[in-house]
JSON list of N, CA and C in Angstrom, two decimals:
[
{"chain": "A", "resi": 1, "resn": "UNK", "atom": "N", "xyz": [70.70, 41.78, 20.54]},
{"chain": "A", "resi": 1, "resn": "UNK", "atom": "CA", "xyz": [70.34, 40.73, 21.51]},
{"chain": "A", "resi": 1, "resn": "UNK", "atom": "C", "xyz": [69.46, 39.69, 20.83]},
{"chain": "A", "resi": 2, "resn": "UNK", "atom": "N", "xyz": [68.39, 39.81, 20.22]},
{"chain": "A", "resi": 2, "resn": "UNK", "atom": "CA", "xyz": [67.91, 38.94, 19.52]},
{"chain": "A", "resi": 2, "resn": "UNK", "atom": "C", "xyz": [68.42, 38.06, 18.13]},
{"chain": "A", "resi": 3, "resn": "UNK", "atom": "N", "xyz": [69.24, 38.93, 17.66]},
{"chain": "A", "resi": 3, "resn": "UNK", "atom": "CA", "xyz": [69.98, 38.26, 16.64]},
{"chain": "A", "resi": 3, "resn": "UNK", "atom": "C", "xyz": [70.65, 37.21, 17.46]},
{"chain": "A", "resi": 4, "resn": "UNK", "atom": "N", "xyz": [71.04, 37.58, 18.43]},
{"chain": "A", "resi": 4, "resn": "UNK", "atom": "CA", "xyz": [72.03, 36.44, 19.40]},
{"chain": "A", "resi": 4, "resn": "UNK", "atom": "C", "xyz": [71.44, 34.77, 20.07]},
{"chain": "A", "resi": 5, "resn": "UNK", "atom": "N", "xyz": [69.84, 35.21, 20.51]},
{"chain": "A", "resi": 5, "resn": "UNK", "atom": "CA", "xyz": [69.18, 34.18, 20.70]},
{"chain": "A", "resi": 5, "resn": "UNK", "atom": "C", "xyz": [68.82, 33.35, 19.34]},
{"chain": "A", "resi": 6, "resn": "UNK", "atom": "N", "xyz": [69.13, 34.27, 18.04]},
{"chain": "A", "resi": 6, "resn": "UNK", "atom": "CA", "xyz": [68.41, 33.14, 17.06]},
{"chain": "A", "resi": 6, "resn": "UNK", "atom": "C", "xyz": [69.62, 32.40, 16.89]},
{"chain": "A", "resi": 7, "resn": "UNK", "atom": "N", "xyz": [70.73, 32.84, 16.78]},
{"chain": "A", "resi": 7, "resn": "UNK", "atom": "CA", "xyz": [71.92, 31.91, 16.46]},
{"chain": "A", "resi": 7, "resn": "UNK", "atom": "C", "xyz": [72.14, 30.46, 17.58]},
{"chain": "A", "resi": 8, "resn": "UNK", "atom": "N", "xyz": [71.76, 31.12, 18.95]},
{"chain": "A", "resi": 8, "resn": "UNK", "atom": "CA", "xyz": [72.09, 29.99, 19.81]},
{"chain": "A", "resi": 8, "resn": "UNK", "atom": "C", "xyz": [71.29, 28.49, 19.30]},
{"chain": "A", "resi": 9, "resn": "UNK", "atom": "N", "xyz": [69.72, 28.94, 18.94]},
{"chain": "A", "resi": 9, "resn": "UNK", "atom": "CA", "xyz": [68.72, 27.74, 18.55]},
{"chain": "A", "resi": 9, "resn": "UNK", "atom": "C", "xyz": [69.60, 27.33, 17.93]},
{"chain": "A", "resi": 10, "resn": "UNK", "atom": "N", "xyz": [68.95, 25.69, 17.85]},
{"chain": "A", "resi": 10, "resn": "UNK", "atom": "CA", "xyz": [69.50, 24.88, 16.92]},
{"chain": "A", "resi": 10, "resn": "UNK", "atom": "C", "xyz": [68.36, 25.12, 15.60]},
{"chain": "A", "resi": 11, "resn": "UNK", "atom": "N", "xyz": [69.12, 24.68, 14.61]},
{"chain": "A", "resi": 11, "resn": "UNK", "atom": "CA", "xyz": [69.00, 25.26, 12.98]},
{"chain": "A", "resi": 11, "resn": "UNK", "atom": "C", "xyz": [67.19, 24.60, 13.22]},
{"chain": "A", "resi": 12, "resn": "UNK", "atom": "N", "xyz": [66.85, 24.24, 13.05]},
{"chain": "A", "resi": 12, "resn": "UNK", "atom": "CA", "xyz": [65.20, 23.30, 13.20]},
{"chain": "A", "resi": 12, "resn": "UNK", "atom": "C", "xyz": [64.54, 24.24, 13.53]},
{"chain": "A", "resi": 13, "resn": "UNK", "atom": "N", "xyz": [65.11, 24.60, 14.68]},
{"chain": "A", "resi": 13, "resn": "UNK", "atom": "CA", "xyz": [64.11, 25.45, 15.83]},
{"chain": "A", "resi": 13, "resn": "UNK", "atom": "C", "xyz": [62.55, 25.09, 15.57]},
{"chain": "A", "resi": 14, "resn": "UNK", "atom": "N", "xyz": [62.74, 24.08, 15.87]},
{"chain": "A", "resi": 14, "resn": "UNK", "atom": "CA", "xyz": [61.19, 23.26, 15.85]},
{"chain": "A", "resi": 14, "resn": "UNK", "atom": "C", "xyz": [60.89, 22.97, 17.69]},
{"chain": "A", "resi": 15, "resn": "UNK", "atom": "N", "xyz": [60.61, 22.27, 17.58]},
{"chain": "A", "resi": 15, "resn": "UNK", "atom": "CA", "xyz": [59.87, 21.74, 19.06]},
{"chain": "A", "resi": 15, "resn": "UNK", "atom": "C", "xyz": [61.09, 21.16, 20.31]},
{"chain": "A", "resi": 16, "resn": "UNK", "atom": "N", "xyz": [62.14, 20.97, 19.74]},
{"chain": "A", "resi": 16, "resn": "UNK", "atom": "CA", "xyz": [63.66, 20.55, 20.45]},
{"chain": "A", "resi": 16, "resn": "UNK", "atom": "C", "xyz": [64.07, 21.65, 20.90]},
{"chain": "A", "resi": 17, "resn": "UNK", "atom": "N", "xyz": [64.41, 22.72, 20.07]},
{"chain": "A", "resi": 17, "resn": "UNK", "atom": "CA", "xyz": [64.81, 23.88, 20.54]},
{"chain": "A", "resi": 17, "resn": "UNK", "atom": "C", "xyz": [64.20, 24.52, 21.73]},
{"chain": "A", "resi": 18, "resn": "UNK", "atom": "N", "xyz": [62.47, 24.41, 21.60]},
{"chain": "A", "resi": 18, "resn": "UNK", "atom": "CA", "xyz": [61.05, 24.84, 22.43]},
{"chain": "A", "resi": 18, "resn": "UNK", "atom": "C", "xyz": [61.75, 24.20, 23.61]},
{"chain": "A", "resi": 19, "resn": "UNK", "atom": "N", "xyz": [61.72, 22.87, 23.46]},
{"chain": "A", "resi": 19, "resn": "UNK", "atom": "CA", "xyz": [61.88, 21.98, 24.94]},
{"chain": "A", "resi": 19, "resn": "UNK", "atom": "C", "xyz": [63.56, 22.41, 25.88]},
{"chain": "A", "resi": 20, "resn": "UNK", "atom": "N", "xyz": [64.66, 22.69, 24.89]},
{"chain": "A", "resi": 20, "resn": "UNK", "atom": "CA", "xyz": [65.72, 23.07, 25.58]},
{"chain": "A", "resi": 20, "resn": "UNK", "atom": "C", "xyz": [65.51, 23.99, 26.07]},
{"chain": "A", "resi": 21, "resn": "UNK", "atom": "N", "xyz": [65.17, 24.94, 25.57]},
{"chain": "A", "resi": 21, "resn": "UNK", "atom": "CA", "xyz": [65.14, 26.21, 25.90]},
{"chain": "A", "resi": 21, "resn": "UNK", "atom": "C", "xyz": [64.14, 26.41, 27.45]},
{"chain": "A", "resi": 22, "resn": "UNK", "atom": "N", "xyz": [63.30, 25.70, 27.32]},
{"chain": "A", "resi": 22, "resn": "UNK", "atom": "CA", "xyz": [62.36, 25.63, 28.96]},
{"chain": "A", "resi": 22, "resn": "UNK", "atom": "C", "xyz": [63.32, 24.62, 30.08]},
{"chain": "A", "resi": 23, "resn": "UNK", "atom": "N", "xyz": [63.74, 23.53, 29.78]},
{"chain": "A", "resi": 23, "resn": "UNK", "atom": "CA", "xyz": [64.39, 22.73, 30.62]},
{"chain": "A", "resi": 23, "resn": "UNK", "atom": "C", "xyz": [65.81, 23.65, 31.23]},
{"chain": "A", "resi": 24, "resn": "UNK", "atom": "N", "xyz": [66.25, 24.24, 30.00]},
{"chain": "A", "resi": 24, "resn": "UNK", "atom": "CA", "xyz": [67.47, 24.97, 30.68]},
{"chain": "A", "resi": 24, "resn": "UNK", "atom": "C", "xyz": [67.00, 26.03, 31.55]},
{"chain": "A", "resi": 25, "resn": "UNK", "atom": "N", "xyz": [66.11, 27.02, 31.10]},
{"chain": "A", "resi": 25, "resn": "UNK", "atom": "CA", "xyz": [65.34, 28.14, 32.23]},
{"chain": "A", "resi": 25, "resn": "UNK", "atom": "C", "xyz": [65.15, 27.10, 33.54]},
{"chain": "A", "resi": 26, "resn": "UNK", "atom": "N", "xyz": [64.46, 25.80, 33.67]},
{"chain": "A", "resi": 26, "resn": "UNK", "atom": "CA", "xyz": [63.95, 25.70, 35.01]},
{"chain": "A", "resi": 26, "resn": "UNK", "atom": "C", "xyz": [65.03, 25.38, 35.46]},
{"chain": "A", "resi": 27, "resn": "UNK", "atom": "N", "xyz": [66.10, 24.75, 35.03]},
{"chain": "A", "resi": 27, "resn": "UNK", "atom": "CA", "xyz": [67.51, 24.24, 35.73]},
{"chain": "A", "resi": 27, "resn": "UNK", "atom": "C", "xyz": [68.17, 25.54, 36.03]},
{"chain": "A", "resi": 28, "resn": "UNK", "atom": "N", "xyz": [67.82, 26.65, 35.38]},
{"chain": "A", "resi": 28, "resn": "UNK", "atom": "CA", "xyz": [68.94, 27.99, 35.67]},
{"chain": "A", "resi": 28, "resn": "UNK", "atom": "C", "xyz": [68.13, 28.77, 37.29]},
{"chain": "A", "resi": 29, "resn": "UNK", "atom": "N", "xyz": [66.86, 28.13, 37.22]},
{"chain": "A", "resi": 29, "resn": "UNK", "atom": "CA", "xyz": [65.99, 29.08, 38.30]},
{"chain": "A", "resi": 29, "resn": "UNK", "atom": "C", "xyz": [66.39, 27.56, 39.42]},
{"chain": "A", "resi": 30, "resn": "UNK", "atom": "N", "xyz": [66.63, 26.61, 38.97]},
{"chain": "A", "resi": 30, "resn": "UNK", "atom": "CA", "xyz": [66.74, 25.64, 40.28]},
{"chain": "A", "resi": 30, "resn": "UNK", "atom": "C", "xyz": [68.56, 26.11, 40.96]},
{"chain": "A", "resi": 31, "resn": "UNK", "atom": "N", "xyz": [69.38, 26.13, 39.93]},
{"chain": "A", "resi": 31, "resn": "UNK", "atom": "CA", "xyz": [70.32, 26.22, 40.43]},
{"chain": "A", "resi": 31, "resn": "UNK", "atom": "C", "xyz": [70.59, 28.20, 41.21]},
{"chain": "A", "resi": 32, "resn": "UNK", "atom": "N", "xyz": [69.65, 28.90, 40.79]},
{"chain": "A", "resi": 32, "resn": "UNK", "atom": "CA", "xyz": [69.21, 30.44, 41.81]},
{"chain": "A", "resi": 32, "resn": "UNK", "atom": "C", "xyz": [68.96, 30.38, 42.77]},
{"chain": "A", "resi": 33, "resn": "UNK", "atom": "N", "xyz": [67.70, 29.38, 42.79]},
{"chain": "A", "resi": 33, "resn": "UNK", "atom": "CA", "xyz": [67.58, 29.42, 43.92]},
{"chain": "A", "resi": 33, "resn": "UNK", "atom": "C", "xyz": [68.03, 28.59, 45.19]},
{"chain": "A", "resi": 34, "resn": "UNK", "atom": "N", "xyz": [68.48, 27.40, 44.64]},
{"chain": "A", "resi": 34, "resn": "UNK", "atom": "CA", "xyz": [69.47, 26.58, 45.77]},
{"chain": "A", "resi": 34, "resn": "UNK", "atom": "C", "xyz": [70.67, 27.30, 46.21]},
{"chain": "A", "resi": 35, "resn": "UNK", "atom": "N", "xyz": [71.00, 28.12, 45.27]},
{"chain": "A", "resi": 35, "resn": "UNK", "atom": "CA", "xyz": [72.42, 29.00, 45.54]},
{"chain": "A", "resi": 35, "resn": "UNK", "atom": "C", "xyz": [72.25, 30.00, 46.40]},
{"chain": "A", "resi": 36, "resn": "UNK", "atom": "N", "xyz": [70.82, 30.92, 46.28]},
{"chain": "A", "resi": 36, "resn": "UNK", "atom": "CA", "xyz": [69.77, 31.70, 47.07]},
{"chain": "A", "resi": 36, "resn": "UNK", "atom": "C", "xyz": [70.36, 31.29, 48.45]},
{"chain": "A", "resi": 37, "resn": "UNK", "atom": "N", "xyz": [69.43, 30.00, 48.57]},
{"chain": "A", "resi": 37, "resn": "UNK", "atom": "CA", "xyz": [69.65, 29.18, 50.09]},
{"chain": "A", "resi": 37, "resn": "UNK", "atom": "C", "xyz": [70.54, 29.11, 50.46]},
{"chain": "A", "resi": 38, "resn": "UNK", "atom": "N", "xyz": [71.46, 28.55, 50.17]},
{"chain": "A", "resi": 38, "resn": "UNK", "atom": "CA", "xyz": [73.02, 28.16, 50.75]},
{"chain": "A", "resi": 38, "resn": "UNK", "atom": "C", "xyz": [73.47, 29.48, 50.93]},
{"chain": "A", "resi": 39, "resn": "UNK", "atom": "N", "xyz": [73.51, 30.74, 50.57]},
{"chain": "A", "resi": 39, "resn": "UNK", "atom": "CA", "xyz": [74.54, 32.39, 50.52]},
{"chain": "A", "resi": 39, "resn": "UNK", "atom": "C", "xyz": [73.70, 32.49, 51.51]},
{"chain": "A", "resi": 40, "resn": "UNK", "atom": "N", "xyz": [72.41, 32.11, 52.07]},
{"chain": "A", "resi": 40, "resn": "UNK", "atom": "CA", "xyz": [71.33, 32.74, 52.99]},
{"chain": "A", "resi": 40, "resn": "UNK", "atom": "C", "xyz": [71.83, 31.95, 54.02]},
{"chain": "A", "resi": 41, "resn": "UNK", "atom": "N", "xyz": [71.81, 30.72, 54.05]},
{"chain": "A", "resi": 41, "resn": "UNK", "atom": "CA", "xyz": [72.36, 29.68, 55.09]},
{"chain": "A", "resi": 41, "resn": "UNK", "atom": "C", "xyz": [73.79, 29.73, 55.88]},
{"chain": "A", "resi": 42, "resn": "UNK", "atom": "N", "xyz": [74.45, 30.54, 54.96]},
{"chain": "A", "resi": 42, "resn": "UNK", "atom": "CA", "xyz": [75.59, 30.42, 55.38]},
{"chain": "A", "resi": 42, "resn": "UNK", "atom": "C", "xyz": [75.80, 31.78, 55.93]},
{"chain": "A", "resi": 43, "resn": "UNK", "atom": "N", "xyz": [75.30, 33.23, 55.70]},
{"chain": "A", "resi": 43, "resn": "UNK", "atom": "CA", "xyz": [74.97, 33.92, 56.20]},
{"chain": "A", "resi": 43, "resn": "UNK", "atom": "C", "xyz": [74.68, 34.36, 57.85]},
{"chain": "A", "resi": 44, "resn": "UNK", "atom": "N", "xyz": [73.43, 33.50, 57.87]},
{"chain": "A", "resi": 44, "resn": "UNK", "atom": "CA", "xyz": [72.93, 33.27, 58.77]},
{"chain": "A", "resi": 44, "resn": "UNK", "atom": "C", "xyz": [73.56, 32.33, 59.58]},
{"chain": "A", "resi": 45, "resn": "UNK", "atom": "N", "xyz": [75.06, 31.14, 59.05]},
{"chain": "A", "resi": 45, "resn": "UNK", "atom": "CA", "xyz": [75.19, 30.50, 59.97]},
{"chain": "A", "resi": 45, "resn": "UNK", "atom": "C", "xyz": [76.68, 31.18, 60.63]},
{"chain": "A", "resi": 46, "resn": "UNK", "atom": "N", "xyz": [77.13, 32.27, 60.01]},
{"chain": "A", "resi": 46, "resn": "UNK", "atom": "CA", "xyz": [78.10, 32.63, 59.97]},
{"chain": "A", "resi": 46, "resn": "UNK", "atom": "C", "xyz": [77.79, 33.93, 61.18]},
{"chain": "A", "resi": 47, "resn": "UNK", "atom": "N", "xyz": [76.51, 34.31, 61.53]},
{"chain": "A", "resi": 47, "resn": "UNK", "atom": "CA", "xyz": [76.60, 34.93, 62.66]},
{"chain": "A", "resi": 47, "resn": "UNK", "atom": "C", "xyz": [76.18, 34.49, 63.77]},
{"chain": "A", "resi": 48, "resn": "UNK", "atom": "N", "xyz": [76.30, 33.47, 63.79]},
{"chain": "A", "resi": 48, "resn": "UNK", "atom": "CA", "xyz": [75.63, 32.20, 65.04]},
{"chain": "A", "resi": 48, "resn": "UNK", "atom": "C", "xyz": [77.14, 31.50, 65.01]},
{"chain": "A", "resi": 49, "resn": "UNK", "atom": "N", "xyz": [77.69, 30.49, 64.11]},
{"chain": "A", "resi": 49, "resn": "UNK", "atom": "CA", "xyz": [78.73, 29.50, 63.92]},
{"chain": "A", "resi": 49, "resn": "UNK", "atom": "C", "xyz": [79.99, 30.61, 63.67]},
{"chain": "A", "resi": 50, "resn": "UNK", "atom": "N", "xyz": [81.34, 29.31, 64.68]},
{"chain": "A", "resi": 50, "resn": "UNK", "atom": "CA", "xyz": [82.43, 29.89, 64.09]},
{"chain": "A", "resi": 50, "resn": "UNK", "atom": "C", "xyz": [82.86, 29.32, 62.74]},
{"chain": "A", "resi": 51, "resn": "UNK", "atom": "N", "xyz": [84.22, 30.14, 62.59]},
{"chain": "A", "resi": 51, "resn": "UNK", "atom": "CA", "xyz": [84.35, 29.53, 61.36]},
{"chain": "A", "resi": 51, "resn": "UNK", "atom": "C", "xyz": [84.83, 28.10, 61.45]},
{"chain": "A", "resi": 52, "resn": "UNK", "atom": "N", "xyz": [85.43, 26.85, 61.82]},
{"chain": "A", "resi": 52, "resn": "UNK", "atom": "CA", "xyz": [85.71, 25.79, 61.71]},
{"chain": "A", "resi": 52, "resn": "UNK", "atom": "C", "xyz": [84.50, 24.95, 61.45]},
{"chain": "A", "resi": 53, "resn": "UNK", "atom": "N", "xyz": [83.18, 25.46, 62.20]},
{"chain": "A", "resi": 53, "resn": "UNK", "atom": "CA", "xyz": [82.29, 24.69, 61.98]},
{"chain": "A", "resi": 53, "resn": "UNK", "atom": "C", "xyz": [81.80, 25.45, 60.61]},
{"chain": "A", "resi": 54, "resn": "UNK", "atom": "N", "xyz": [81.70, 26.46, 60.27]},
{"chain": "A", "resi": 54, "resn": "UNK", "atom": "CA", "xyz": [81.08, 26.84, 59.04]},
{"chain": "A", "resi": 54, "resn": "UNK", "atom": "C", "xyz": [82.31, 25.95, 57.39]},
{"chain": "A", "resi": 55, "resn": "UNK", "atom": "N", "xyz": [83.63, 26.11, 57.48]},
{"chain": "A", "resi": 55, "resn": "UNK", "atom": "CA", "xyz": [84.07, 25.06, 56.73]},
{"chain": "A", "resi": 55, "resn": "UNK", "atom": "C", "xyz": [84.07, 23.70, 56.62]},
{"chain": "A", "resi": 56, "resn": "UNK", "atom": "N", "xyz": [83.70, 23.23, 58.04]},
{"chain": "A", "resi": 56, "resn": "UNK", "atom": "CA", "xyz": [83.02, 21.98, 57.67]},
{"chain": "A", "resi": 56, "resn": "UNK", "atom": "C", "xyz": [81.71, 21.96, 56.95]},
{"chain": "A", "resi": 57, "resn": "UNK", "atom": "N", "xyz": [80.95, 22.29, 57.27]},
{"chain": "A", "resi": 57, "resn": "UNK", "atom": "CA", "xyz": [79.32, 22.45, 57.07]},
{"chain": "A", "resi": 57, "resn": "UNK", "atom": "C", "xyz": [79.51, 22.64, 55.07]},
{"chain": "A", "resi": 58, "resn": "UNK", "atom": "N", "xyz": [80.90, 23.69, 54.66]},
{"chain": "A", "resi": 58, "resn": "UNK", "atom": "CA", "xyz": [80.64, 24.17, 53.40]},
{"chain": "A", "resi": 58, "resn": "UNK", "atom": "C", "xyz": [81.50, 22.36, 52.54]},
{"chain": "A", "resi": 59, "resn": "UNK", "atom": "N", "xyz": [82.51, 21.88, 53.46]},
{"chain": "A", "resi": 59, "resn": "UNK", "atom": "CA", "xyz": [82.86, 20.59, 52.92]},
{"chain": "A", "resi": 59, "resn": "UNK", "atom": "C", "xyz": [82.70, 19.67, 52.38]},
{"chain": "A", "resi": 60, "resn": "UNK", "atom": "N", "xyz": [81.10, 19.70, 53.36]},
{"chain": "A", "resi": 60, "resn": "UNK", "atom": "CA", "xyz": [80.17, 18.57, 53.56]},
{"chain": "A", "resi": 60, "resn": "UNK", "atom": "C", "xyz": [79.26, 18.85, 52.00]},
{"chain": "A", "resi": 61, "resn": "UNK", "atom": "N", "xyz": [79.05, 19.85, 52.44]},
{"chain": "A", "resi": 61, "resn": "UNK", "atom": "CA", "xyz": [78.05, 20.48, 50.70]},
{"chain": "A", "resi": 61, "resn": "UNK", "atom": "C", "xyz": [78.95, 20.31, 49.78]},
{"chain": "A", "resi": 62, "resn": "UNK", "atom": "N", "xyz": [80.04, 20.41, 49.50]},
{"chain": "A", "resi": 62, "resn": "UNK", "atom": "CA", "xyz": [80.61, 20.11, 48.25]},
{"chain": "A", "resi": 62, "resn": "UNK", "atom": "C", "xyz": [80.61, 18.68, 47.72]},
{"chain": "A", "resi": 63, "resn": "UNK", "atom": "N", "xyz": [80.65, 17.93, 49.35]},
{"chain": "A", "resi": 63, "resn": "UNK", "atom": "CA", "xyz": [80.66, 16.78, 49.38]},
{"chain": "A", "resi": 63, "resn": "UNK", "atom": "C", "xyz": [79.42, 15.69, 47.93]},
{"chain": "A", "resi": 64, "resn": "UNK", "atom": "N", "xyz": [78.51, 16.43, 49.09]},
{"chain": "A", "resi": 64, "resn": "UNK", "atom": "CA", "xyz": [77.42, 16.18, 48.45]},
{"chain": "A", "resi": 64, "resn": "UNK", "atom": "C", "xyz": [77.13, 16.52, 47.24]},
{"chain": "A", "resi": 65, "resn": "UNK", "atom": "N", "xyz": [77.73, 17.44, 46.84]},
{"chain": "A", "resi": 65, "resn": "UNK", "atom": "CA", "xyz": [77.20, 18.15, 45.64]},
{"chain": "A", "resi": 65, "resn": "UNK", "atom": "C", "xyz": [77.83, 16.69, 44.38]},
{"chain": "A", "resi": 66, "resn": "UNK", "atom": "N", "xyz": [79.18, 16.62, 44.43]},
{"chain": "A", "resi": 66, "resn": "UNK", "atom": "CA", "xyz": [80.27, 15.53, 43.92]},
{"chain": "A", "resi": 66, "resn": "UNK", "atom": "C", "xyz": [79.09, 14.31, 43.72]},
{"chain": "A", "resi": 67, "resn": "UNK", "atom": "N", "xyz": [78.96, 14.02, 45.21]},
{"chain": "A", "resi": 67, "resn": "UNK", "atom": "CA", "xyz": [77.95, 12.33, 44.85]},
{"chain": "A", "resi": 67, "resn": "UNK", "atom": "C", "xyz": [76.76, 12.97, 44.23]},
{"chain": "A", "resi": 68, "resn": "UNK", "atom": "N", "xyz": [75.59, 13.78, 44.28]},
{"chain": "A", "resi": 68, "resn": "UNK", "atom": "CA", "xyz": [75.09, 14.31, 43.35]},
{"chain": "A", "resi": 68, "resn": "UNK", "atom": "C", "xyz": [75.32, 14.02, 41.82]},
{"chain": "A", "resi": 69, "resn": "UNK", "atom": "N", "xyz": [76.27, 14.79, 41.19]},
{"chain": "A", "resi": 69, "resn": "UNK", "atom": "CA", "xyz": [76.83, 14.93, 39.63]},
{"chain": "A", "resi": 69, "resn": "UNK", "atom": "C", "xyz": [77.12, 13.66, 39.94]},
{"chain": "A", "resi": 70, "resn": "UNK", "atom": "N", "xyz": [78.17, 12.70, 40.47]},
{"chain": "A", "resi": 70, "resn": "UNK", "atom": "CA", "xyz": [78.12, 10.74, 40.09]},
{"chain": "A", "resi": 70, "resn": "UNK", "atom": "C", "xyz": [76.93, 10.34, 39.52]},
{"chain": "A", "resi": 71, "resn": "UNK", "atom": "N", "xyz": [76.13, 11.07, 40.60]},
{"chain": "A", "resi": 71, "resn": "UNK", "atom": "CA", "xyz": [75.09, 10.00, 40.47]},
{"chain": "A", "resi": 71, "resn": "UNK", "atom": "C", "xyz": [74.18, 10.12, 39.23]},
{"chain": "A", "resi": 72, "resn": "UNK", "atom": "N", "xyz": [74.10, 11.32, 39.08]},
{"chain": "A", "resi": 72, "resn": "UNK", "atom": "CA", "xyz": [73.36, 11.61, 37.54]},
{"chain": "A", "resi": 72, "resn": "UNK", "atom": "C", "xyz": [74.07, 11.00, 36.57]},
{"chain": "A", "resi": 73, "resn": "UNK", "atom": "N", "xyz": [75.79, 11.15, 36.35]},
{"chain": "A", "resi": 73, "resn": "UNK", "atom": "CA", "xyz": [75.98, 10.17, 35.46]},
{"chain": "A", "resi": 73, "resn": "UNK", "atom": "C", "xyz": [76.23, 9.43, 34.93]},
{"chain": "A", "resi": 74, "resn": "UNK", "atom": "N", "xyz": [76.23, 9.01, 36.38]},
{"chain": "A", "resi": 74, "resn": "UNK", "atom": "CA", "xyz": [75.59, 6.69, 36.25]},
{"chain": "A", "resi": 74, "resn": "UNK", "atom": "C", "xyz": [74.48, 6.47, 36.25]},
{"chain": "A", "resi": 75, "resn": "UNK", "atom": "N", "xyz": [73.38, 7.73, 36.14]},
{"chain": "A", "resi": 75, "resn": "UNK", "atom": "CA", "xyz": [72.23, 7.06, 35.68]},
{"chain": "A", "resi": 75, "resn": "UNK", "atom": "C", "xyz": [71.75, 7.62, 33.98]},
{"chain": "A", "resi": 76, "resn": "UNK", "atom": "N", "xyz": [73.04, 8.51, 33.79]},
{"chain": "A", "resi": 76, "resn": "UNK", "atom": "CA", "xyz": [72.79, 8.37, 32.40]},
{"chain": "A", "resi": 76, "resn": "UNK", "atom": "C", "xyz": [73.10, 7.34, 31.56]},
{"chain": "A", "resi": 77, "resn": "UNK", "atom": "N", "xyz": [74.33, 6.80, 32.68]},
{"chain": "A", "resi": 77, "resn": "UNK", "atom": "CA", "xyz": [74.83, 5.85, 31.16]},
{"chain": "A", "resi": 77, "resn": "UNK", "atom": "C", "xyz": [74.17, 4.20, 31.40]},
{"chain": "A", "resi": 78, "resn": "UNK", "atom": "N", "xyz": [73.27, 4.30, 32.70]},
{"chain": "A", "resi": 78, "resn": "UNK", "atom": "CA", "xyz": [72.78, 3.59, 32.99]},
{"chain": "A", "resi": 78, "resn": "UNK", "atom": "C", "xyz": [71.50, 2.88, 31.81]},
{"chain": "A", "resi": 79, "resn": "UNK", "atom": "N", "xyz": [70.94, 4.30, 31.76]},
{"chain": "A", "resi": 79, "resn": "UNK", "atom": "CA", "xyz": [69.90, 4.69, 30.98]},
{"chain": "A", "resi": 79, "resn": "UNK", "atom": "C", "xyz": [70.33, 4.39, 29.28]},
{"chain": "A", "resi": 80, "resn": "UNK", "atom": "N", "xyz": [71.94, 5.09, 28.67]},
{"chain": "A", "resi": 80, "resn": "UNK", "atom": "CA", "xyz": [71.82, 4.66, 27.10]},
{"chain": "A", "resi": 80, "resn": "UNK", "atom": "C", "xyz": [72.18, 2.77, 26.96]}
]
C-alpha cells in the first residue's frame, strides 16, 4: 500500500504534490458528504413522496448538477 501512494506523487513530491493531495481529500469528503445528503434525502423522501414526484425531484438534481460542471468550466477557461 505504501509503495502505491509513492508512485501516485508526482516525481518532485515537493509542496505540489502536499497541496494535491489535501485539495483532493477535501473534494473526496465534499463529494461524501453531499452524496451522504441526497441517499438521506431521498430516503426520507421516498417514504413520504411517490415515486413520480421522487423522479422528478432526482431530474432536477441532475439537472443541476450539469449547470454546476458548465459552470466550473467556463470559469476555467475564463480564468486561462
Amino acid at each position: 500500500m505504501h509503495h502505491v501512494s509513492e508512485s501516485m506523487m508526482p516525481p518532485d513530491g515537493g509542496a505540489t504534490g502536499r497541496m494535491l493531495g489535501r485539495l483532493i481529500g477535501r473534494v473526496n469528503r465534499l463529494v461524501v458528504q453531499s452524496l451522504t445528503i441526497v441517499i438521506i434525502a431521498i430516503v426520507l423522501l421516498s417514504l413520504t413522496v411517490d415515486v413520480a414526484v421522487l423522479t422528478r425531484i432526482v431530474t432536477n438534481f441532475n439537472g443541476i448538477l450539469a449547470q454546476l460542471v458548465e459552470y466550473q468550466t467556463a470559469t476555467k477557461k475564463g480564468m486561462q
